[in-house]
Structure formats: C-alpha cells, structure tokens
Coordinates of C-alpha atoms in Angstrom, one line a residue:
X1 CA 7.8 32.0 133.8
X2 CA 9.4 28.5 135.2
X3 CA 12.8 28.1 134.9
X4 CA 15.2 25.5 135.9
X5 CA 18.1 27.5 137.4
X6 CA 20.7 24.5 136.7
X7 CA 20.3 25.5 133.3
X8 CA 19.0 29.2 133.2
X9 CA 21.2 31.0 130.7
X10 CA 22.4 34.5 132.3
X11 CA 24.3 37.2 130.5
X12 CA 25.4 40.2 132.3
X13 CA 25.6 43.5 130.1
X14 CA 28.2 46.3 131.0
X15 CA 26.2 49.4 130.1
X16 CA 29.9 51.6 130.5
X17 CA 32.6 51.7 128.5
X18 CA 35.0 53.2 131.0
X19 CA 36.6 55.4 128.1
X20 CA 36.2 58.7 126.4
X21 CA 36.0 57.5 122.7
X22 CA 31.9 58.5 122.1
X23 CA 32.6 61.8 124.2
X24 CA 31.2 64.6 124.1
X25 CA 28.0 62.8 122.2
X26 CA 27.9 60.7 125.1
X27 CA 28.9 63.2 127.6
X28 CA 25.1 63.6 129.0
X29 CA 23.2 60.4 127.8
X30 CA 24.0 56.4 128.3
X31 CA 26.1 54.6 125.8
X32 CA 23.1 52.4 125.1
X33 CA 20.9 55.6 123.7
X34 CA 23.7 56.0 121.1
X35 CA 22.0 54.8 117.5
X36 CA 23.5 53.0 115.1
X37 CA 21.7 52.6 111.7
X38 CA 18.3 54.6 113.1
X39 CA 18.3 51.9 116.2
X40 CA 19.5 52.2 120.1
X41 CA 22.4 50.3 120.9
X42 CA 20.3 48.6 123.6
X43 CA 18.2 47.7 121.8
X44 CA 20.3 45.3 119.6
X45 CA 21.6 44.0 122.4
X46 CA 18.6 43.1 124.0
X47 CA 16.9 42.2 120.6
X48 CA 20.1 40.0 120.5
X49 CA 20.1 38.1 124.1
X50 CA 16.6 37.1 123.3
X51 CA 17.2 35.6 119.8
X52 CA 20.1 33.7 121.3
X53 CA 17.8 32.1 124.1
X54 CA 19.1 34.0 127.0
X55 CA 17.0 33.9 129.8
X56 CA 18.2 36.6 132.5
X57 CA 20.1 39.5 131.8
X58 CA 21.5 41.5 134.0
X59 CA 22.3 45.2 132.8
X60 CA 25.0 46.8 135.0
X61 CA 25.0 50.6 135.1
X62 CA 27.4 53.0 136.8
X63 CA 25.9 56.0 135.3
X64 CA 22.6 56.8 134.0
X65 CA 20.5 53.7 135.6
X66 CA 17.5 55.9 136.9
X67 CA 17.3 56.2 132.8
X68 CA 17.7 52.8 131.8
X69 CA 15.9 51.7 134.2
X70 CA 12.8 53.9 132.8
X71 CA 13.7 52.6 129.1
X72 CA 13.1 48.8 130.2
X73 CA 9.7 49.5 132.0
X74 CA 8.5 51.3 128.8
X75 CA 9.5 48.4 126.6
X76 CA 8.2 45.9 129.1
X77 CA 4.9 47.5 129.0
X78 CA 5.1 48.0 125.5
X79 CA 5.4 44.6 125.1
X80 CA 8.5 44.4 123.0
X81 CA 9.5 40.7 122.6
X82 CA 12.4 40.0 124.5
X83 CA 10.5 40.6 127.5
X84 CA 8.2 37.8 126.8
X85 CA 10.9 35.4 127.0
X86 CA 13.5 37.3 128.6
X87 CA 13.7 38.5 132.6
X88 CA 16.3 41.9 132.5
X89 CA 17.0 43.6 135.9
X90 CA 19.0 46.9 135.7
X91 CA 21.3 46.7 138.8
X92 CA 22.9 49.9 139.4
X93 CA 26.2 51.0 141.2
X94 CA 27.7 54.8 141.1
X95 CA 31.4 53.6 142.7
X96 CA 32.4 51.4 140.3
X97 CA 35.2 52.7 137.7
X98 CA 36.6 49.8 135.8
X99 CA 34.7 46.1 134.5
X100 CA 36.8 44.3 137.5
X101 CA 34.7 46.8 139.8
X102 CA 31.7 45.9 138.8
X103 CA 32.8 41.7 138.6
X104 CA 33.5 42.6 142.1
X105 CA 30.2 44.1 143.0
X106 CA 28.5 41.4 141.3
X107 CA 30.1 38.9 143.0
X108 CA 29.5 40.5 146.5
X109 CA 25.9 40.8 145.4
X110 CA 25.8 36.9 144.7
X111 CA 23.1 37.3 141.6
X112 CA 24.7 34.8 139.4
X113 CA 23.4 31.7 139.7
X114 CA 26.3 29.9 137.4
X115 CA 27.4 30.1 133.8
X116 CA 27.2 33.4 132.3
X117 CA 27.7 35.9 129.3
X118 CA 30.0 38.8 130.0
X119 CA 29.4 41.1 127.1
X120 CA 29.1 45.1 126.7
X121 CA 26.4 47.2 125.4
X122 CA 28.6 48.3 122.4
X123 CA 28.2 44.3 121.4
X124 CA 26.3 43.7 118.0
X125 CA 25.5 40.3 117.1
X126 CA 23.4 37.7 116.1
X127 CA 24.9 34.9 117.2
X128 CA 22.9 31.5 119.2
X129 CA 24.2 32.4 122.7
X130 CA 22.2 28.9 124.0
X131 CA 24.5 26.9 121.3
X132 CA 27.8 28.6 122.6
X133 CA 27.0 28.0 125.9
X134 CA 26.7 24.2 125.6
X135 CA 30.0 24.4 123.7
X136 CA 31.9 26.5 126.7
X137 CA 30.0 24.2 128.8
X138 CA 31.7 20.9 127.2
X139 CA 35.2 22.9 127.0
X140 CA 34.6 22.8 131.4
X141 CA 34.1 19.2 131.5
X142 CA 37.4 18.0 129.5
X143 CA 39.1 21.3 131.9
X144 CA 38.0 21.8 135.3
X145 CA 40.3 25.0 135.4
X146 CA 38.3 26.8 132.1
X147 CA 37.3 30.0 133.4
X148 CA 36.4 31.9 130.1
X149 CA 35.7 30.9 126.4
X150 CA 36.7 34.2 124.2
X151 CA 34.3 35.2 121.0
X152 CA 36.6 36.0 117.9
X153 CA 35.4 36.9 114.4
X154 CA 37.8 35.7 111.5
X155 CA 38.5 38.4 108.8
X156 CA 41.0 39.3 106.2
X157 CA 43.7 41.0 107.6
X158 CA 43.2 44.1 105.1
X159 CA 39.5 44.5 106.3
X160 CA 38.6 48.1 108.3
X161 CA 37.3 46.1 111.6
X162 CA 41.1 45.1 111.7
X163 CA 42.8 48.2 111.2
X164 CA 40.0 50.3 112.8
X165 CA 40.7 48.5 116.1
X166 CA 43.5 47.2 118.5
X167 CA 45.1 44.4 116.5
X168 CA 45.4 41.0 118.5
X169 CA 48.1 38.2 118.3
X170 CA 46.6 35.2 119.8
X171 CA 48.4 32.0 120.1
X172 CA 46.5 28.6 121.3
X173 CA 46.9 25.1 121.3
X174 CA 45.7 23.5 117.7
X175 CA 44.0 20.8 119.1
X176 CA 41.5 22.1 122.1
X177 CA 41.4 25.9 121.7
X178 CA 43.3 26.7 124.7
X179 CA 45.2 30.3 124.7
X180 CA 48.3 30.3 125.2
X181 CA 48.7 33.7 124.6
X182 CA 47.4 37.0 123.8
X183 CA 48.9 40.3 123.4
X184 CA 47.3 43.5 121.5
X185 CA 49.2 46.3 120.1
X186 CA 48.1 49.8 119.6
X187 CA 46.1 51.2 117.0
X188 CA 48.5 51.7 113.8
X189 CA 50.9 49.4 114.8
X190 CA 54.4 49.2 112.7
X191 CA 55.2 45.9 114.4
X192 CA 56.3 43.6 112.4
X193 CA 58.2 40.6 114.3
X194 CA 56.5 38.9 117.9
X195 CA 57.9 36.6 120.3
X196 CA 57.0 33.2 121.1
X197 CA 58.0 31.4 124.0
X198 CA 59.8 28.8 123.4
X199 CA 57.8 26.5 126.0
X200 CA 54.4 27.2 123.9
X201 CA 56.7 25.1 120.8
X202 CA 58.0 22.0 123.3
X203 CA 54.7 21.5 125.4
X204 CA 51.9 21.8 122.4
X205 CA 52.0 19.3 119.7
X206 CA 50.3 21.9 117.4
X207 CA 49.8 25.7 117.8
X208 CA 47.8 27.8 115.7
X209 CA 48.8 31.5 115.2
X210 CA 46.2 34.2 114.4
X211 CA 46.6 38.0 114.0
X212 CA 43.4 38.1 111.9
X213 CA 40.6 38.2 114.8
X214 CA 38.0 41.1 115.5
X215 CA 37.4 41.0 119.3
X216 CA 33.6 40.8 119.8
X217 CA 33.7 42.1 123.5
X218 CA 31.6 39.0 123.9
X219 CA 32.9 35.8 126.5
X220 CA 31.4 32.6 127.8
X221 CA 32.2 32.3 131.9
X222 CA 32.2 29.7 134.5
X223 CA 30.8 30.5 138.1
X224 CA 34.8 31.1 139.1
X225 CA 35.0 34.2 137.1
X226 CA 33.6 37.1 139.6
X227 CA 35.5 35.2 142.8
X228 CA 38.8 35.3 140.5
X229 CA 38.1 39.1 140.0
X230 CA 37.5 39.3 143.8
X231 CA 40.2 38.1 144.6
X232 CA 42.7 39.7 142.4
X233 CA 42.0 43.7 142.7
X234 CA 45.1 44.0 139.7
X235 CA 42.0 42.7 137.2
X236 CA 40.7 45.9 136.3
X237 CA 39.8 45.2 132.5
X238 CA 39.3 42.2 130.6
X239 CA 42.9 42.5 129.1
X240 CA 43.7 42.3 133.0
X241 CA 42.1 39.3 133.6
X242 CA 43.3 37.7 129.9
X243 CA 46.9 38.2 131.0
X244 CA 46.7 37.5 134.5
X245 CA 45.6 34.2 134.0
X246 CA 47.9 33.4 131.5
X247 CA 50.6 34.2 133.5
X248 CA 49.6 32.5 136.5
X249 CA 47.7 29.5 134.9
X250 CA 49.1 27.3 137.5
X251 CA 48.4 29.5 140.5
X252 CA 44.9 30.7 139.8
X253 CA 44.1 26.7 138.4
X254 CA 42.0 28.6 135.5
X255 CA 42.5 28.6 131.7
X256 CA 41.6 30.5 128.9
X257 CA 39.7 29.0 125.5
X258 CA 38.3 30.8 122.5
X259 CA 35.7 30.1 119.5
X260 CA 35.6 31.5 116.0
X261 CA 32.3 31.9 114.8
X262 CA 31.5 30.4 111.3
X263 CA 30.9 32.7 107.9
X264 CA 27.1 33.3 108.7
X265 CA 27.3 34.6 112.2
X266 CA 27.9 38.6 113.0
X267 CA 29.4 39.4 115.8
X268 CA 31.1 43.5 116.4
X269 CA 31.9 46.1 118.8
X270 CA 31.3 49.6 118.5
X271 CA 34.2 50.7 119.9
X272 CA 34.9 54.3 118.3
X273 CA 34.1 56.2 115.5
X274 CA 35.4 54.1 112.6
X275 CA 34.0 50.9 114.2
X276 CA 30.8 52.5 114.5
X277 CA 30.7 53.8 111.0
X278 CA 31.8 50.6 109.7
X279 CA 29.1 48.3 111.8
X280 CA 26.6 51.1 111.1
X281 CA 27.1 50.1 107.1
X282 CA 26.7 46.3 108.0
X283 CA 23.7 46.2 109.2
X284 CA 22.1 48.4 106.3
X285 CA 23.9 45.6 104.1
X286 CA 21.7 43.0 106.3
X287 CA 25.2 41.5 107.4
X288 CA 23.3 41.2 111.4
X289 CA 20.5 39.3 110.3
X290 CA 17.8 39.1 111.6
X291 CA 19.1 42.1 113.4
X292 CA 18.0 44.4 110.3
X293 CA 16.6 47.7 109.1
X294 CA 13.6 45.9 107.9
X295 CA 13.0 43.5 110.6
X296 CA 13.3 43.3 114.5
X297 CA 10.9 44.0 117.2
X298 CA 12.9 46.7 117.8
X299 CA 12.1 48.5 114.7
X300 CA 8.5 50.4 114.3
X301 CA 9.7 51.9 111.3
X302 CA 8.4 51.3 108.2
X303 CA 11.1 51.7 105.0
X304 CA 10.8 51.5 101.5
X305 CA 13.9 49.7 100.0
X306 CA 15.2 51.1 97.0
X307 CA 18.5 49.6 94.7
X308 CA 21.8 50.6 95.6
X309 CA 20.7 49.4 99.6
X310 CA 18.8 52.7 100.6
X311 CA 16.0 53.0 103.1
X312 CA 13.5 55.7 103.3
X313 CA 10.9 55.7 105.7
X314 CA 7.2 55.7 104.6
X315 CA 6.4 59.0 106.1
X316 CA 9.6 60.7 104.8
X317 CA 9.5 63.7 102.2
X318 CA 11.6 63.9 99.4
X319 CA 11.8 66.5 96.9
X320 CA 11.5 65.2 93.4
X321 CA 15.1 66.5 92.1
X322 CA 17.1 65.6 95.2
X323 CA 19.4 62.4 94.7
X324 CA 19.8 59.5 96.9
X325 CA 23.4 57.9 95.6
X326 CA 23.9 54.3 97.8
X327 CA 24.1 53.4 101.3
X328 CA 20.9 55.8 102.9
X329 CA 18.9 55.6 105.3
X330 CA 16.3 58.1 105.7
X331 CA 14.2 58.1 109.0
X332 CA 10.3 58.9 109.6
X333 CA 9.2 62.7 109.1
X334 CA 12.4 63.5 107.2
X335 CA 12.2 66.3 104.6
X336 CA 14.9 66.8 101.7
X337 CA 14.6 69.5 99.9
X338 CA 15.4 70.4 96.0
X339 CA 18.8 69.3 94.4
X340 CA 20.5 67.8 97.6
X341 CA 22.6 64.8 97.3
X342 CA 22.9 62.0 99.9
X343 CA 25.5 59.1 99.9
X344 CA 26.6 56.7 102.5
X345 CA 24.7 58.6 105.1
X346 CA 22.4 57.9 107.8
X347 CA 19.5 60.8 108.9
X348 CA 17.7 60.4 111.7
X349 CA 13.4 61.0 112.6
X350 CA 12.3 64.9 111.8
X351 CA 15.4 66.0 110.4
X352 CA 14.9 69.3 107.7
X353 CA 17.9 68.8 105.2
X354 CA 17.1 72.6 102.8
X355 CA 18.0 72.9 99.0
X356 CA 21.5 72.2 97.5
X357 CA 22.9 70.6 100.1
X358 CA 25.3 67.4 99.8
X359 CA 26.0 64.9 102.2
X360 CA 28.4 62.1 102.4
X361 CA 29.3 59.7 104.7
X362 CA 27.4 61.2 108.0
X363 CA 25.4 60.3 110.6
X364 CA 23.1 62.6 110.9
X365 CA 20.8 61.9 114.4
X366 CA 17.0 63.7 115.0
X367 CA 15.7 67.3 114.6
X368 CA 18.3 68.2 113.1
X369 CA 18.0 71.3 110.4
X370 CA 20.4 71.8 107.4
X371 CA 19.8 75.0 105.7
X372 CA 20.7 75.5 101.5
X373 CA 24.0 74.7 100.3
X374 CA 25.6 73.2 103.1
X375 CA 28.4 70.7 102.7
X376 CA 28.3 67.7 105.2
X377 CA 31.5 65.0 105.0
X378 CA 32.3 62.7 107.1
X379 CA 30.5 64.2 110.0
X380 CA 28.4 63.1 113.3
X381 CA 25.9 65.5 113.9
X382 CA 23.8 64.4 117.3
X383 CA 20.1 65.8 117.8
X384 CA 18.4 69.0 118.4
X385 CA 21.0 71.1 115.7
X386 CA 21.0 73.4 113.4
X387 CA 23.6 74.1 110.8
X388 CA 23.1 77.2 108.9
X389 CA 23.3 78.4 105.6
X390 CA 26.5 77.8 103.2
X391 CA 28.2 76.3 106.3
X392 CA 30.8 73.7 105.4
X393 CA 32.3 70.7 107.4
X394 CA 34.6 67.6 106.7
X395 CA 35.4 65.0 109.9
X396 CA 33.3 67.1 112.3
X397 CA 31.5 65.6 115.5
X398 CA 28.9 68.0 116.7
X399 CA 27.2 67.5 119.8
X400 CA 23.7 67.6 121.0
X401 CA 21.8 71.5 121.0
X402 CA 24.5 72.8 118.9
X403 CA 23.9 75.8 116.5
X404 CA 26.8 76.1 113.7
X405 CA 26.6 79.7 112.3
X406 CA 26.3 80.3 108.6
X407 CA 29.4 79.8 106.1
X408 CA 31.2 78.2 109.0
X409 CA 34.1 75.7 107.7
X410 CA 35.1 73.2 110.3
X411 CA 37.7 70.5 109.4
X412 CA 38.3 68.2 112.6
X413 CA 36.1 69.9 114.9
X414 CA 34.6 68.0 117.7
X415 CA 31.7 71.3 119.2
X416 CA 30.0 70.5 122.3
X417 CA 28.2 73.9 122.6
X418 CA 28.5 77.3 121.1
X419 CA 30.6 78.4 123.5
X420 CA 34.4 78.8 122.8
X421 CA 35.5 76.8 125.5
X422 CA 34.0 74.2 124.4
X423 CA 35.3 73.7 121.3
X424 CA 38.1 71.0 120.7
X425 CA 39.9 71.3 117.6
X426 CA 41.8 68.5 115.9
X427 CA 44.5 67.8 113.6
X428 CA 44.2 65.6 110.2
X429 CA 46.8 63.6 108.8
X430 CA 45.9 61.6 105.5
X431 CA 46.8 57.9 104.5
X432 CA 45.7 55.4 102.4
X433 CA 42.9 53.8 104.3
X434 CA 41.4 57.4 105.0
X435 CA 41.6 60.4 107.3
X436 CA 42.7 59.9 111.4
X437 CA 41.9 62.6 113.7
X438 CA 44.3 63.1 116.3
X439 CA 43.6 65.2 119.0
X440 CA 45.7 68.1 119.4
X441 CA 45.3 68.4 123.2
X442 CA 48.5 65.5 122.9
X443 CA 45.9 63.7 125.8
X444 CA 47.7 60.5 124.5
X445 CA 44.2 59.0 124.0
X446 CA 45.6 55.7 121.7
X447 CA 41.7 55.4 120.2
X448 CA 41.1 57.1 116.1
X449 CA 38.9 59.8 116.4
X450 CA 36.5 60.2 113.0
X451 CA 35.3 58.4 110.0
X452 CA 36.5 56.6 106.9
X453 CA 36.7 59.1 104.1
X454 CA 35.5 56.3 102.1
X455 CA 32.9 53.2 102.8
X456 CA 34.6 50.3 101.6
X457 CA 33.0 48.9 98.8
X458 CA 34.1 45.4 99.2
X459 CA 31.9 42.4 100.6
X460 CA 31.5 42.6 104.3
X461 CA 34.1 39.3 105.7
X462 CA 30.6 39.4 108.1
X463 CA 28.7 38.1 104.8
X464 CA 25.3 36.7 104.8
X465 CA 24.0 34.9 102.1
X466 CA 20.9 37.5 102.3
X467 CA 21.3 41.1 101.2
X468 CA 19.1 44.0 101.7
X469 CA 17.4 44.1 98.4
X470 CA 16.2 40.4 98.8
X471 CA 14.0 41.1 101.6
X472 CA 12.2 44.0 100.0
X473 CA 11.1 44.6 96.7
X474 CA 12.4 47.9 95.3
X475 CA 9.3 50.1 96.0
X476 CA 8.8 53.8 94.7
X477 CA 9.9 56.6 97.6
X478 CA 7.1 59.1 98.2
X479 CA 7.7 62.5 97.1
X480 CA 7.6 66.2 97.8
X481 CA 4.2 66.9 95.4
X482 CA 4.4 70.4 96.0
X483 CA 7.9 70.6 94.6

C-alpha cells in the first residue's frame, strides 16, 4: 500500500489509562477488552480510525501488549476492514507510567513522521479524522507556534456526560479558537464564581466562555508535540501539557486551539462507570453512527430489533413469558428463562439468566449464570460468574470468576474473588441525579464509582437524525418452544 508520507495521516492510541477507575474488572485484562454495548473498546476505536481515513496507527501499550499484539494478527488475518486500509503497529514499553512517558518514548523512538492524532482507547467516536486534520493543519499555517487543536463536544449543561465527568471552564479567543485558558474542577463541584485575567479582556477583541464541553480525550498535534514533552519532564498528563503551555506561551513559542464538533458528529470517553453506562446507552440509541449495534465490521452478530430500542441476537433464547421493557441488548446463545424482566440492561454471549429474575440497568458480560429470583440493579457483573439463587444486589461491580452465594444482598460491593480480602465495600449516598459510590477506604480517589439509578430518558445532546428502529424493521424474537 503506497503512501505519500507528506500527507500520511497517523494517530497514536494510548492503550492505558494510568488510573484505577475500571479496577478490579480491569485488574487482569487490557482496557481495550473492556465491552461496551456487546463490542471491545478496541474495536471502536479501530473501526473508528479507519472510517476517519487514518492511515497508520500506532497502539502504545505499557501493559498487556504480548495480548494485543495477538488480537491485531487475528483481526488482520481475519480480514476485518480497517486493516485493508489501515497499517496498526502495537509498540510496547513496560517503564512507562504516565502519557508524558510514553510522548517521550515515542519521540526517542522517532516513529512519527509529522501531524498526528493523540487519542486513548477509551475514545468513542465517529468523527472524519482526515477533515479535522486539514482544519488543524490550516490553524498551523495562520500560527506557526500551534502545537495542539483540542476535540470538545457541545452539550447542555444539565446533561449526564457533564456532571458524570470533570467539568471544564475553557476560555479562548472568539475569533481564531485560540485557548486562553483552561481549568477543570473536580467531580461535584460547588463552584460557583471563576477568575479571569484581566489581560485575556485587554488583549482579545472577543472571548468566548464555555463551561458546557465534554472532553473527547481526542487532539490534533503538530510534529513539536513529543520534543515539547521531551523536553519538559513536568508534562506528565495532558492537563500537564494544557497548562504548561498556557503558562509559558511565550517561552515554549506553542499555542493551544480547540474545535467543537457539529450536532451530527459523536465523539465520548469512557472514563468511569457513569460515562461508560451513559455511552453504553448511546450507541444502542445509534447516537455513534455508523459505529452501531447493527452495523460495523466489527460486529458478527446478528440482532433482531424490536420497539422500545432492544436487541436480541438471532441465536438467543427467550422464554415466552419473560419481559424485555426498553433499552436491551441480548447477545448470541443467551437463554432467559420464565417470568424474568430485563430493562436498560446489556447481557453478554452464553449468559443463563433462570426464572423470576429482574434486571435493571446492568451490564451483564459472558457466561455468566443467574439462578431464580435474583434481583440485579445497577450492577456490572464481568464474565465466567455465577450468582445464585434469591441473591440480591443494587450498585455492585463483580469481577471476573466470581461466585455470589445464594440470598446474598450486596449494596455497593465492588467483589474481586470469594475471598474476604478481597472484597471492597462501599458507601452510598443518594441525590437527585442518582446514586454515587464512594469508597470507604477514604483513598481520596476524586472519580464516581457506579451507575445512574436511572437512564436518562431525554434525547442524547449526541443526536443523530437516525435512530435504532429506522435501520431495522421490528422483527419477531425467537422463543423458548419448550416453555
């Protein structure tokens, strides 16, 4: 495959979030293997790249890389369609500890040929990468100095993305996009009053204030960007490198820009539970498109689509009395059994849910059994478990090869094994927006911990003009005969 390096589009993909938020479910596995909506988070990212014209990605791994290393060879020689179009190189390092490592190591290791994307695996989005490039591109011609264009979504300041995540302040320059500043605040933030310089007022004709942005995770860099981390060892994160420059604009000679993407493009970051829950019920609304449930390389499933946006797969078994509410997805050699109930839940491939059982608002990964009359809330349950009979939980993360013993009633529980040592209990405090779970270790760990108690029913800000029920005809789900 010829390709004219002047103009080769690169993106480099941090495979590590450098944080504890997915733990334990990601304890023993790469953040990419974590699925969201019955699909790999690597694999929407990939899916992604390719869509957007990327030709060479780079995905940088400080844990894990023998395995995602393995992963890309099977989908190479399975023939999945990025890789017609795409070159992806896993490039591994086990020292680095922070993104400004691994800038550093890529700059040492000189595989950037110019112009890049800097983006994470937790990055969902359907966005034309080519089209922002040329735009970032243009930005470096008025401004020799623009080091980084930064990817914002524009929502309502009362939607979940924004309250789910570290709100941002961002100040910039009305007329080119430049920042002029950028400051985030913690998660539940009471602030209420910020300070502008008053140098932003005198030297900018006009300024434009936002506090209404959903960070992507996603920027547009020049060929200065890994030298800039090399040569200032303080850049650590991207926040790092955000407020360094914009403190020493003049010394460093770089600048900072940004972009809003319009109405129809999606761009997100899984970034903990909520956001994960929230981007999760997105792309079953078809708010990624063409990154959907029904559509995508990616996906070899095949669903039936049903009213009230739920998804069963063709091979799935349900019983004749049990109830699908709104909001499902149901994965390939899934059995539910009599009289159970599902709503605003996702269950994964050869999952055994028993009779009587209701569950609302979970993730439920594969093999997973359910015995009767069990009551699932709120919950992550990763693969390989088995939850007894009459067991009961509410805002529960269970981890991979768990067993949870019969009438058990967990409320906060993150469970890594069956050991007792293992088990990390956590507080719950209610408010209006739904249920945070603190950890009551007091680690100090600033990130919310668990799901929305309930789905907001409200039209994604990330709307599309297509929904799920327009791409598929309402088709009947195949049931249980023997019930």
């Amino acid at each position: 495959m010829e390709i004219d390096n002047e103009n080769v589009i690169q993106a480099v993909i941090i495979m590590d979030t450098f944080n504890n938020n997915f733990n334990p479910i990601c304890n023993n596995k790469p953040m990419g293997f974590l699925q969201v909506a019955g699909v790999p988070l690597i694999d929407y990212v990939l899916e992604s790249l390719a869509l957007g014209e990327v030709d060479e990605t780079i995905l940088f791994c400080c844990q894990y890389g023998n395995k995602i290393k393995e992963y890309v060879k099977e989908c190479k020689e399975k023939k999945a369609s990025w890789s017609l179009t795409m070159d992806v190189q896993v490039m591994m390092s086990d020292t680095c500890q922070t993104m400004g490592d691994v800038m550093r190591e890529l700059d040492a290791a000189a595989l950037l040929k110019g112009y890049f994307i800097l983006a994470g695996v937790n990055s969902i989005s359907n966005i034309h990468y080519a089209t922002l490039m040329e735009q970032h591109k243009q930005t470096c011609k008025k401004d020799k100095g623009a080091a980084m264009t930064l990817i914002y979504k524009k929502l309502s300041w009362e939607h979940p993305m924004i309250s789910s995540d570290k709100p941002l302040f961002l100040v910039a320059n009305g007329n080119t996009n430049k920042v002029l500043m950028h400051q985030k605040y913690k998660q539940g933030s009471k602030e209420k009053t910020v300070s502008l310089p008053l140098d932003i007022i005198l030297n900018n004709s006009e300024v434009k204030l936002h506090h209404d942005l959903a960070d992507t995770n996603i920027a547009l860099c020049s060929p200065t960007v890994p030298p800039l981390f090399s040569d200032n060892f303080d850049f650590q994160t991207r926040d790092d490198f955000i407020h360094g420059i914009l403190i020493n604009e003049e010394i460093l000679a770089s600048s900072l820009y940004y972009i809003l993407l319009k109405s129809n493009q999606y761009a997100a970051t899984v970034s903990n539970w909520r956001t994960y829950q929230i981007i999760s019920r997105d792309i079953l609304h078809n708010w990624a498109y063409p990154l959907s449930i029904v559509s995508g390389s990616y996906h070899k499933n095949k669903y039936i689509v049903t009213g009230m946006v739920n998804f069963v797969d063709k091979t799935a078994t349900l019983s004749r009395s049990c109830v699908l509410v709104e909001d499902v997805l149901i994965g390939p050699q899934t059995h539910i059994h009599d009289n159970t109930v599902v709503s605003k839940s996702i269950i994964g491939k050869n999952c055994v849910i028993g009779n009587n059982v209701t569950i609302k608002g979970c993730h439920l990964m594969d093999n997973i059994v359910v015995k009767e009359n069990c009551t699932i809330l709120n919950s992550f349950i990763d693969s390989n478990c088995e939850i007894k009979a009459n067991a009961s939980m509410d805002g529960a993360i269970i981890a991979l090869n768990v067993t949870v013993e019969g009438a058990s009633q967990l409320t906060g529980s993150i469970i890594e094994s069956s050991e007792k040592d293992k088990e990390k209990t956590l507080l719950k405090s209610t408010s209006e927006s739904g249920t945070e779970w603190e950890e009551s270790s007091g680690s100090g760990d600033e990130e919310i911990i668990g799901f929305h108690k309930t789905w907001s029913s409200s039209e994604s800000c990330y709307s599309s003009d297509s929904s799920a029920e327009s791409i598929l005809p309402s088709s009947p789900i195949p049931d249980d005969t023997n019930s």
